[in-house]
């Protein structure tokens, strides 16, 4: 393979440096919860088809590892790499089948698609490190199996990126040496020093870099000091006010040297200049950002009225009403059916979603999670994260029963394969049914009240990427609605507060801490197949209208009113949610209609949360380049193609100005018209964004709260059925009201053949049915164990988790700790 080195002009965080060098060292949660309350399904249940998107089995991964080592022996792959100067298999996972191969198997009983693996290999070519994608298959390994460059899914024309950092650990050690050289200054200004013998001394300082520019042969970085925040993982709200810029324009670290210092709004061109200013009596000192009880995420001692009692909880006395095939990870619930799978970069994805036997979506899942900051210091000024790089799936950690999910939930495991290691993530996905505190529907009539419970199904995971915990859930409602929801919690990435700060980028939230404004934009893919693969997208616009109607005249010559105007979306485009909610975005079947002649459809709408989900505020981000153009609009409507399965790739983080997947080449205004002159087959795909414009305030200290950071999009049936599909499945009650004309129900003691009158005969009052339930009710004698209300978490045995640490903008602290300790 020929590699052509190109100049790389990037604004990268140190997170870009860590993962590819050390990802194989991540430890993962290993746990068990013995005997927590879980009602088991009595009847066996099997998926109708195999889960063709499932992650590799342990045996499959082992065979692929052996096969790749043999086939690519010329790369001198090692099983235990020590840096990016070694060649090794970074990770393995399933290469998901193309939709054109999967659909015939799912819907036409064709042969099951071939199974392939995807391998990312860190390899050295001419002394320079690269990350290269390969495809391995078909599986199981046989004489037919091959190792081929995985190229067709990348529109950059290549399947590799050049790794700009060869030895992340040495960079960390360099940062320690920088800090040690100015320990007298940090002791005076910050009240602490780094401990080179124990870099994670709770009383010591950290010194971490943010790569601000990478060019051919070198880079420059800003290092910032942080306090440890070891008690609650609060490092990102403990930044300190000393920054050091390093001139790293040489591959030889011995040539590196500090170039500038920044403190209290002043840049100093050398250490000597900084020292000289520090020694002067008029030197202006900033406050020290110290740890303390204010960073604790819990309060064990407060006793306000009511805390002596436990809160209400949801229980499930009679067991689950959904059916689950755990082996195939297939779910069936009141007309919904779908498969579950995971990927290291993106976490949960659902496939082949059907409702009442009709196709709704082929694929629904996360593509990328981006956070972009702004600020007036060297760290915040270029800060951004692309969390698929760290692994939204790899960082799906164990869920706490009774808290992350109800005690009665079903829990599924996930796994990943990195550098010859298998990492199990037990109980990292939960599935449960829940009844909301508000009704699905209700109505008070003259003689009766009808109330229908709002029960829905949830598939949930939590990805902890450094300082933030992202709860991602897929919610299914009885009427056929599907909601995708994200909630965030955790520590903000704060900025050091100096007297020179203004409120241009945030608020002062502690003695020496300022918040930093930032945008969260999480991109999802929804490959809709509404009643089949041939679909159209329309905008149903609510528009004002002035029109003359014959029944108005002569009193009103013209009436000011409104009407609906349908606009076809006939080319690929990015759309934003309209002002005043004045348009409906609807995906319609091109062929199927309901009983009333209306095309079957699903509407895409902002869901429950903190307003409409946003897109990126920054225009032509200097940091992002072309790596995340999907963040520039709320919704994208595109042609679906096998060669364009994703909007982004984790390795875009390394090459933002020349990404492996350039979304502008996917969203390139191709026609969405279905006509004889077009090769387009009517199979469209929607990419949509969730997230928030986050301006942290004092209420975000110590942690951001989930109900203030929720965002969702809903896919709502629009003429998809002939009537409300929830009516036959919902649980509820009709209560007759007292009155001389009040009576029973249809067909009971009617005064005439009009069964809709619901009026009882005179004299039959004693026979009146005052209440009638639709769906089952609970009976007397229900008994539940204590763990149905409060699982005994003393039985929750879980190993320590090395969460990706973003205190220095995204690098993996767990990796760094291991290397230092080793």
PDB file of N, CA, C and O in Angstrom, residues 542-605:
ATOM      1  N   UNK A 542     -47.535  25.499   7.187  1.00  0.00           N
ATOM      2  CA  UNK A 542     -48.693  26.256   7.654  1.00  0.00           C
ATOM      3  C   UNK A 542     -48.461  27.703   7.235  1.00  0.00           C
ATOM      4  O   UNK A 542     -47.553  28.370   7.748  1.00  0.00           O
ATOM      5  N   UNK A 543     -49.295  28.176   6.311  1.00  0.00           N
ATOM      6  CA  UNK A 543     -49.064  29.505   5.756  1.00  0.00           C
ATOM      7  C   UNK A 543     -50.337  30.354   5.855  1.00  0.00           C
ATOM      8  O   UNK A 543     -51.455  29.846   5.691  1.00  0.00           O
ATOM      9  N   UNK A 544     -50.175  31.666   6.103  1.00  0.00           N
ATOM     10  CA  UNK A 544     -51.357  32.555   6.118  1.00  0.00           C
ATOM     11  C   UNK A 544     -51.949  32.672   4.723  1.00  0.00           C
ATOM     12  O   UNK A 544     -51.249  32.521   3.717  1.00  0.00           O
ATOM     13  N   UNK A 545     -53.234  32.954   4.677  1.00  0.00           N
ATOM     14  CA  UNK A 545     -53.941  32.999   3.399  1.00  0.00           C
ATOM     15  C   UNK A 545     -55.055  34.047   3.479  1.00  0.00           C
ATOM     16  O   UNK A 545     -55.729  34.167   4.496  1.00  0.00           O
ATOM     17  N   UNK A 546     -55.189  34.800   2.420  1.00  0.00           N
ATOM     18  CA  UNK A 546     -56.348  35.683   2.257  1.00  0.00           C
ATOM     19  C   UNK A 546     -57.160  35.162   1.073  1.00  0.00           C
ATOM     20  O   UNK A 546     -56.652  35.085  -0.054  1.00  0.00           O
ATOM     21  N   UNK A 547     -58.410  34.801   1.333  1.00  0.00           N
ATOM     22  CA  UNK A 547     -59.212  34.151   0.288  1.00  0.00           C
ATOM     23  C   UNK A 547     -60.684  34.528   0.427  1.00  0.00           C
ATOM     24  O   UNK A 547     -61.185  34.715   1.537  1.00  0.00           O
ATOM     25  N   UNK A 548     -61.327  34.614  -0.707  1.00  0.00           N
ATOM     26  CA  UNK A 548     -62.753  34.911  -0.738  1.00  0.00           C
ATOM     27  C   UNK A 548     -63.540  33.608  -0.821  1.00  0.00           C
ATOM     28  O   UNK A 548     -63.252  32.758  -1.674  1.00  0.00           O
ATOM     29  N   UNK A 549     -64.545  33.440   0.078  1.00  0.00           N
ATOM     30  CA  UNK A 549     -65.393  32.258   0.070  1.00  0.00           C
ATOM     31  C   UNK A 549     -66.835  32.692  -0.248  1.00  0.00           C
ATOM     32  O   UNK A 549     -67.312  33.717   0.274  1.00  0.00           O
ATOM     33  N   UNK A 550     -67.552  31.963  -1.089  1.00  0.00           N
ATOM     34  CA  UNK A 550     -68.909  32.391  -1.482  1.00  0.00           C
ATOM     35  C   UNK A 550     -69.870  32.480  -0.302  1.00  0.00           C
ATOM     36  O   UNK A 550     -70.789  33.322  -0.328  1.00  0.00           O
ATOM     37  N   UNK A 551     -69.707  31.655   0.724  1.00  0.00           N
ATOM     38  CA  UNK A 551     -70.637  31.703   1.861  1.00  0.00           C
ATOM     39  C   UNK A 551     -70.396  32.901   2.785  1.00  0.00           C
ATOM     40  O   UNK A 551     -71.197  33.185   3.660  1.00  0.00           O
ATOM     41  N   UNK A 552     -69.249  33.578   2.583  1.00  0.00           N
ATOM     42  CA  UNK A 552     -68.959  34.764   3.396  1.00  0.00           C
ATOM     43  C   UNK A 552     -69.623  36.029   2.858  1.00  0.00           C
ATOM     44  O   UNK A 552     -69.857  36.993   3.601  1.00  0.00           O
ATOM     45  N   UNK A 553     -69.844  36.065   1.553  1.00  0.00           N
ATOM     46  CA  UNK A 553     -70.328  37.303   0.946  1.00  0.00           C
ATOM     47  C   UNK A 553     -71.850  37.477   1.152  1.00  0.00           C
ATOM     48  O   UNK A 553     -72.581  36.473   1.214  1.00  0.00           O
ATOM     49  N   UNK A 554     -72.331  38.661   1.298  1.00  0.00           N
ATOM     50  CA  UNK A 554     -71.634  39.954   1.081  1.00  0.00           C
ATOM     51  C   UNK A 554     -70.970  40.508   2.334  1.00  0.00           C
ATOM     52  O   UNK A 554     -70.290  41.513   2.296  1.00  0.00           O
ATOM     53  N   UNK A 555     -71.164  39.799   3.523  1.00  0.00           N
ATOM     54  CA  UNK A 555     -70.656  40.375   4.771  1.00  0.00           C
ATOM     55  C   UNK A 555     -69.137  40.471   4.782  1.00  0.00           C
ATOM     56  O   UNK A 555     -68.555  41.453   5.273  1.00  0.00           O
ATOM     57  N   UNK A 556     -68.462  39.434   4.272  1.00  0.00           N
ATOM     58  CA  UNK A 556     -66.987  39.405   4.281  1.00  0.00           C
ATOM     59  C   UNK A 556     -66.523  39.127   2.858  1.00  0.00           C
ATOM     60  O   UNK A 556     -66.783  38.047   2.303  1.00  0.00           O
ATOM     61  N   UNK A 557     -65.890  40.088   2.245  1.00  0.00           N
ATOM     62  CA  UNK A 557     -65.396  39.908   0.888  1.00  0.00           C
ATOM     63  C   UNK A 557     -64.182  38.980   0.848  1.00  0.00           C
ATOM     64  O   UNK A 557     -64.071  38.136  -0.035  1.00  0.00           O
ATOM     65  N   UNK A 558     -63.256  39.150   1.796  1.00  0.00           N
ATOM     66  CA  UNK A 558     -62.060  38.301   1.869  1.00  0.00           C
ATOM     67  C   UNK A 558     -61.804  37.926   3.326  1.00  0.00           C
ATOM     68  O   UNK A 558     -61.939  38.774   4.217  1.00  0.00           O
ATOM     69  N   UNK A 559     -61.456  36.681   3.526  1.00  0.00           N
ATOM     70  CA  UNK A 559     -61.187  36.206   4.882  1.00  0.00           C
ATOM     71  C   UNK A 559     -59.692  35.944   5.046  1.00  0.00           C
ATOM     72  O   UNK A 559     -59.070  35.282   4.208  1.00  0.00           O
ATOM     73  N   UNK A 560     -59.128  36.481   6.120  1.00  0.00           N
ATOM     74  CA  UNK A 560     -57.741  36.178   6.476  1.00  0.00           C
ATOM     75  C   UNK A 560     -57.727  34.884   7.273  1.00  0.00           C
ATOM     76  O   UNK A 560     -58.281  34.813   8.375  1.00  0.00           O
ATOM     77  N   UNK A 561     -57.094  33.873   6.731  1.00  0.00           N
ATOM     78  CA  UNK A 561     -57.110  32.546   7.336  1.00  0.00           C
ATOM     79  C   UNK A 561     -55.745  31.878   7.117  1.00  0.00           C
ATOM     80  O   UNK A 561     -54.731  32.580   7.013  1.00  0.00           O
ATOM     81  N   UNK A 562     -55.707  30.597   7.047  1.00  0.00           N
ATOM     82  CA  UNK A 562     -54.449  29.871   6.814  1.00  0.00           C
ATOM     83  C   UNK A 562     -54.760  28.582   6.084  1.00  0.00           C
ATOM     84  O   UNK A 562     -55.917  28.137   6.035  1.00  0.00           O
ATOM     85  N   UNK A 563     -53.749  28.004   5.490  1.00  0.00           N
ATOM     86  CA  UNK A 563     -53.915  26.719   4.819  1.00  0.00           C
ATOM     87  C   UNK A 563     -52.591  25.965   4.825  1.00  0.00           C
ATOM     88  O   UNK A 563     -51.559  26.487   5.228  1.00  0.00           O
ATOM     89  N   UNK A 564     -52.636  24.705   4.401  1.00  0.00           N
ATOM     90  CA  UNK A 564     -51.456  23.856   4.328  1.00  0.00           C
ATOM     91  C   UNK A 564     -50.965  23.822   2.891  1.00  0.00           C
ATOM     92  O   UNK A 564     -51.746  23.581   1.957  1.00  0.00           O
ATOM     93  N   UNK A 565     -49.660  24.042   2.723  1.00  0.00           N
ATOM     94  CA  UNK A 565     -49.043  23.972   1.403  1.00  0.00           C
ATOM     95  C   UNK A 565     -47.979  22.879   1.455  1.00  0.00           C
ATOM     96  O   UNK A 565     -47.112  22.879   2.348  1.00  0.00           O
ATOM     97  N   UNK A 566     -48.048  21.962   0.528  1.00  0.00           N
ATOM     98  CA  UNK A 566     -47.075  20.866   0.490  1.00  0.00           C
ATOM     99  C   UNK A 566     -45.949  21.204  -0.479  1.00  0.00           C
ATOM    100  O   UNK A 566     -46.179  21.512  -1.648  1.00  0.00           O
ATOM    101  N   UNK A 567     -44.711  21.118   0.056  1.00  0.00           N
ATOM    102  CA  UNK A 567     -43.520  21.338  -0.756  1.00  0.00           C
ATOM    103  C   UNK A 567     -42.723  20.038  -0.811  1.00  0.00           C
ATOM    104  O   UNK A 567     -42.366  19.473   0.241  1.00  0.00           O
ATOM    105  N   UNK A 568     -42.443  19.570  -1.990  1.00  0.00           N
ATOM    106  CA  UNK A 568     -41.639  18.361  -2.143  1.00  0.00           C
ATOM    107  C   UNK A 568     -40.172  18.675  -1.864  1.00  0.00           C
ATOM    108  O   UNK A 568     -39.652  19.709  -2.298  1.00  0.00           O
ATOM    109  N   UNK A 569     -39.522  17.801  -1.134  1.00  0.00           N
ATOM    110  CA  UNK A 569     -38.070  17.886  -0.957  1.00  0.00           C
ATOM    111  C   UNK A 569     -37.470  17.007  -2.045  1.00  0.00           C
ATOM    112  O   UNK A 569     -37.421  15.782  -1.920  1.00  0.00           O
ATOM    113  N   UNK A 570     -37.066  17.620  -3.134  1.00  0.00           N
ATOM    114  CA  UNK A 570     -36.687  16.843  -4.309  1.00  0.00           C
ATOM    115  C   UNK A 570     -35.191  16.810  -4.577  1.00  0.00           C
ATOM    116  O   UNK A 570     -34.756  16.344  -5.630  1.00  0.00           O
ATOM    117  N   UNK A 571     -34.396  17.330  -3.621  1.00  0.00           N
ATOM    118  CA  UNK A 571     -32.953  17.131  -3.700  1.00  0.00           C
ATOM    119  C   UNK A 571     -32.372  17.081  -2.294  1.00  0.00           C
ATOM    120  O   UNK A 571     -33.009  17.515  -1.324  1.00  0.00           O
ATOM    121  N   UNK A 572     -31.195  16.507  -2.156  1.00  0.00           N
ATOM    122  CA  UNK A 572     -30.556  16.389  -0.852  1.00  0.00           C
ATOM    123  C   UNK A 572     -30.372  17.764  -0.234  1.00  0.00           C
ATOM    124  O   UNK A 572     -29.926  18.705  -0.901  1.00  0.00           O
ATOM    125  N   UNK A 573     -30.702  17.863   1.052  1.00  0.00           N
ATOM    126  CA  UNK A 573     -30.709  19.184   1.669  1.00  0.00           C
ATOM    127  C   UNK A 573     -30.609  19.053   3.179  1.00  0.00           C
ATOM    128  O   UNK A 573     -30.977  18.028   3.755  1.00  0.00           O
ATOM    129  N   UNK A 574     -30.098  20.104   3.815  1.00  0.00           N
ATOM    130  CA  UNK A 574     -30.133  20.231   5.259  1.00  0.00           C
ATOM    131  C   UNK A 574     -31.198  21.224   5.653  1.00  0.00           C
ATOM    132  O   UNK A 574     -31.299  22.314   5.072  1.00  0.00           O
ATOM    133  N   UNK A 575     -32.040  20.862   6.613  1.00  0.00           N
ATOM    134  CA  UNK A 575     -33.151  21.704   7.055  1.00  0.00           C
ATOM    135  C   UNK A 575     -32.997  22.036   8.529  1.00  0.00           C
ATOM    136  O   UNK A 575     -32.439  21.255   9.305  1.00  0.00           O
ATOM    137  N   UNK A 576     -33.516  23.177   8.920  1.00  0.00           N
ATOM    138  CA  UNK A 576     -33.592  23.574  10.317  1.00  0.00           C
ATOM    139  C   UNK A 576     -35.050  23.612  10.741  1.00  0.00           C
ATOM    140  O   UNK A 576     -35.955  23.812   9.911  1.00  0.00           O
ATOM    141  N   UNK A 577     -35.273  23.421  12.032  1.00  0.00           N
ATOM    142  CA  UNK A 577     -36.648  23.490  12.513  1.00  0.00           C
ATOM    143  C   UNK A 577     -37.210  24.891  12.248  1.00  0.00           C
ATOM    144  O   UNK A 577     -36.563  25.887  12.524  1.00  0.00           O
ATOM    145  N   UNK A 578     -38.408  24.977  11.702  1.00  0.00           N
ATOM    146  CA  UNK A 578     -38.921  26.275  11.234  1.00  0.00           C
ATOM    147  C   UNK A 578     -39.388  27.160  12.383  1.00  0.00           C
ATOM    148  O   UNK A 578     -39.737  26.681  13.471  1.00  0.00           O
ATOM    149  N   UNK A 579     -39.391  28.458  12.115  1.00  0.00           N
ATOM    150  CA  UNK A 579     -39.902  29.433  13.061  1.00  0.00           C
ATOM    151  C   UNK A 579     -41.357  29.127  13.387  1.00  0.00           C
ATOM    152  O   UNK A 579     -42.153  28.798  12.523  1.00  0.00           O
ATOM    153  N   UNK A 580     -41.685  29.200  14.662  1.00  0.00           N
ATOM    154  CA  UNK A 580     -43.054  28.992  15.120  1.00  0.00           C
ATOM    155  C   UNK A 580     -43.555  27.573  14.827  1.00  0.00           C
ATOM    156  O   UNK A 580     -44.753  27.320  14.812  1.00  0.00           O
ATOM    157  N   UNK A 581     -42.634  26.646  14.576  1.00  0.00           N
ATOM    158  CA  UNK A 581     -43.055  25.285  14.255  1.00  0.00           C
ATOM    159  C   UNK A 581     -43.939  25.233  13.040  1.00  0.00           C
ATOM    160  O   UNK A 581     -44.831  24.387  12.930  1.00  0.00           O
ATOM    161  N   UNK A 582     -43.678  26.129  12.077  1.00  0.00           N
ATOM    162  CA  UNK A 582     -44.607  26.348  10.983  1.00  0.00           C
ATOM    163  C   UNK A 582     -44.531  25.370   9.837  1.00  0.00           C
ATOM    164  O   UNK A 582     -45.154  25.615   8.791  1.00  0.00           O
ATOM    165  N   UNK A 583     -43.768  24.281   9.978  1.00  0.00           N
ATOM    166  CA  UNK A 583     -43.750  23.256   8.936  1.00  0.00           C
ATOM    167  C   UNK A 583     -43.695  21.883   9.587  1.00  0.00           C
ATOM    168  O   UNK A 583     -43.084  21.708  10.651  1.00  0.00           O
ATOM    169  N   UNK A 584     -44.337  20.925   8.951  1.00  0.00           N
ATOM    170  CA  UNK A 584     -44.213  19.525   9.326  1.00  0.00           C
ATOM    171  C   UNK A 584     -43.274  18.864   8.317  1.00  0.00           C
ATOM    172  O   UNK A 584     -43.448  19.030   7.101  1.00  0.00           O
ATOM    173  N   UNK A 585     -42.274  18.131   8.828  1.00  0.00           N
ATOM    174  CA  UNK A 585     -41.398  17.357   7.956  1.00  0.00           C
ATOM    175  C   UNK A 585     -41.895  15.912   7.995  1.00  0.00           C
ATOM    176  O   UNK A 585     -41.857  15.257   9.043  1.00  0.00           O
ATOM    177  N   UNK A 586     -42.369  15.419   6.851  1.00  0.00           N
ATOM    178  CA  UNK A 586     -43.013  14.114   6.807  1.00  0.00           C
ATOM    179  C   UNK A 586     -42.369  13.258   5.727  1.00  0.00           C
ATOM    180  O   UNK A 586     -42.204  13.705   4.582  1.00  0.00           O
ATOM    181  N   UNK A 587     -42.005  12.027   6.098  1.00  0.00           N
ATOM    182  CA  UNK A 587     -41.532  11.034   5.139  1.00  0.00           C
ATOM    183  C   UNK A 587     -42.718  10.154   4.769  1.00  0.00           C
ATOM    184  O   UNK A 587     -43.347   9.539   5.640  1.00  0.00           O
ATOM    185  N   UNK A 588     -43.054  10.126   3.478  1.00  0.00           N
ATOM    186  CA  UNK A 588     -44.242   9.433   2.991  1.00  0.00           C
ATOM    187  C   UNK A 588     -43.867   8.233   2.139  1.00  0.00           C
ATOM    188  O   UNK A 588     -42.880   8.261   1.393  1.00  0.00           O
ATOM    189  N   UNK A 589     -44.663   7.197   2.250  1.00  0.00           N
ATOM    190  CA  UNK A 589     -44.513   6.063   1.349  1.00  0.00           C
ATOM    191  C   UNK A 589     -44.856   6.482  -0.067  1.00  0.00           C
ATOM    192  O   UNK A 589     -45.831   7.209  -0.307  1.00  0.00           O
ATOM    193  N   UNK A 590     -44.066   6.025  -1.012  1.00  0.00           N
ATOM    194  CA  UNK A 590     -44.341   6.333  -2.416  1.00  0.00           C
ATOM    195  C   UNK A 590     -45.407   5.423  -2.995  1.00  0.00           C
ATOM    196  O   UNK A 590     -45.943   5.701  -4.073  1.00  0.00           O
ATOM    197  N   UNK A 591     -45.744   4.340  -2.269  1.00  0.00           N
ATOM    198  CA  UNK A 591     -46.627   3.330  -2.856  1.00  0.00           C
ATOM    199  C   UNK A 591     -47.814   2.965  -1.969  1.00  0.00           C
ATOM    200  O   UNK A 591     -48.890   2.630  -2.472  1.00  0.00           O
ATOM    201  N   UNK A 592     -47.649   3.008  -0.643  1.00  0.00           N
ATOM    202  CA  UNK A 592     -48.688   2.512   0.262  1.00  0.00           C
ATOM    203  C   UNK A 592     -49.575   3.652   0.761  1.00  0.00           C
ATOM    204  O   UNK A 592     -49.085   4.724   1.139  1.00  0.00           O
ATOM    205  N   UNK A 593     -50.889   3.399   0.782  1.00  0.00           N
ATOM    206  CA  UNK A 593     -51.854   4.359   1.314  1.00  0.00           C
ATOM    207  C   UNK A 593     -52.706   3.674   2.377  1.00  0.00           C
ATOM    208  O   UNK A 593     -52.860   2.447   2.396  1.00  0.00           O
ATOM    209  N   UNK A 594     -53.285   4.486   3.263  1.00  0.00           N
ATOM    210  CA  UNK A 594     -54.194   3.909   4.243  1.00  0.00           C
ATOM    211  C   UNK A 594     -55.589   3.773   3.638  1.00  0.00           C
ATOM    212  O   UNK A 594     -55.792   4.030   2.439  1.00  0.00           O
ATOM    213  N   UNK A 595     -56.543   3.384   4.474  1.00  0.00           N
ATOM    214  CA  UNK A 595     -57.896   3.105   3.962  1.00  0.00           C
ATOM    215  C   UNK A 595     -58.568   4.348   3.396  1.00  0.00           C
ATOM    216  O   UNK A 595     -59.530   4.230   2.627  1.00  0.00           O
ATOM    217  N   UNK A 596     -58.073   5.514   3.735  1.00  0.00           N
ATOM    218  CA  UNK A 596     -58.729   6.757   3.306  1.00  0.00           C
ATOM    219  C   UNK A 596     -58.017   7.413   2.137  1.00  0.00           C
ATOM    220  O   UNK A 596     -58.293   8.555   1.796  1.00  0.00           O
ATOM    221  N   UNK A 597     -57.078   6.652   1.553  1.00  0.00           N
ATOM    222  CA  UNK A 597     -56.407   7.148   0.361  1.00  0.00           C
ATOM    223  C   UNK A 597     -55.242   8.087   0.642  1.00  0.00           C
ATOM    224  O   UNK A 597     -54.690   8.681  -0.294  1.00  0.00           O
ATOM    225  N   UNK A 598     -54.868   8.227   1.919  1.00  0.00           N
ATOM    226  CA  UNK A 598     -53.736   9.088   2.276  1.00  0.00           C
ATOM    227  C   UNK A 598     -52.456   8.261   2.314  1.00  0.00           C
ATOM    228  O   UNK A 598     -52.452   7.117   2.791  1.00  0.00           O
ATOM    229  N   UNK A 599     -51.383   8.852   1.823  1.00  0.00           N
ATOM    230  CA  UNK A 599     -50.102   8.153   1.819  1.00  0.00           C
ATOM    231  C   UNK A 599     -49.615   7.914   3.254  1.00  0.00           C
ATOM    232  O   UNK A 599     -49.668   8.809   4.094  1.00  0.00           O
ATOM    233  N   UNK A 600     -49.155   6.716   3.501  1.00  0.00           N
ATOM    234  CA  UNK A 600     -48.658   6.386   4.834  1.00  0.00           C
ATOM    235  C   UNK A 600     -47.354   7.134   5.094  1.00  0.00           C
ATOM    236  O   UNK A 600     -46.485   7.187   4.215  1.00  0.00           O
ATOM    237  N   UNK A 601     -47.224   7.698   6.295  1.00  0.00           N
ATOM    238  CA  UNK A 601     -46.052   8.495   6.571  1.00  0.00           C
ATOM    239  C   UNK A 601     -45.642   8.491   8.022  1.00  0.00           C
ATOM    240  O   UNK A 601     -46.346   7.992   8.907  1.00  0.00           O
ATOM    241  N   UNK A 602     -44.466   9.064   8.267  1.00  0.00           N
ATOM    242  CA  UNK A 602     -43.956   9.342   9.611  1.00  0.00           C
ATOM    243  C   UNK A 602     -43.441  10.773   9.627  1.00  0.00           C
ATOM    244  O   UNK A 602     -42.690  11.188   8.738  1.00  0.00           O
ATOM    245  N   UNK A 603     -43.868  11.510  10.626  1.00  0.00           N
ATOM    246  CA  UNK A 603     -43.427  12.888  10.793  1.00  0.00           C
ATOM    247  C   UNK A 603     -42.185  12.950  11.678  1.00  0.00           C
ATOM    248  O   UNK A 603     -42.084  12.209  12.665  1.00  0.00           O
ATOM    249  N   UNK A 604     -41.235  13.818  11.339  1.00  0.00           N
ATOM    250  CA  UNK A 604     -40.034  14.043  12.140  1.00  0.00           C
ATOM    251  C   UNK A 604     -40.231  15.348  12.896  1.00  0.00           C
ATOM    252  O   UNK A 604     -40.427  16.412  12.292  1.00  0.00           O
ATOM    253  N   UNK A 605     -40.204  15.289  14.232  1.00  0.00           N
ATOM    254  CA  UNK A 605     -40.525  16.472  15.026  1.00  0.00           C
ATOM    255  C   UNK A 605     -39.618  16.562  16.235  1.00  0.00           C
ATOM    256  O   UNK A 605     -39.153  15.535  16.767  1.00  0.00           O
TER     257      UNK A 605
END
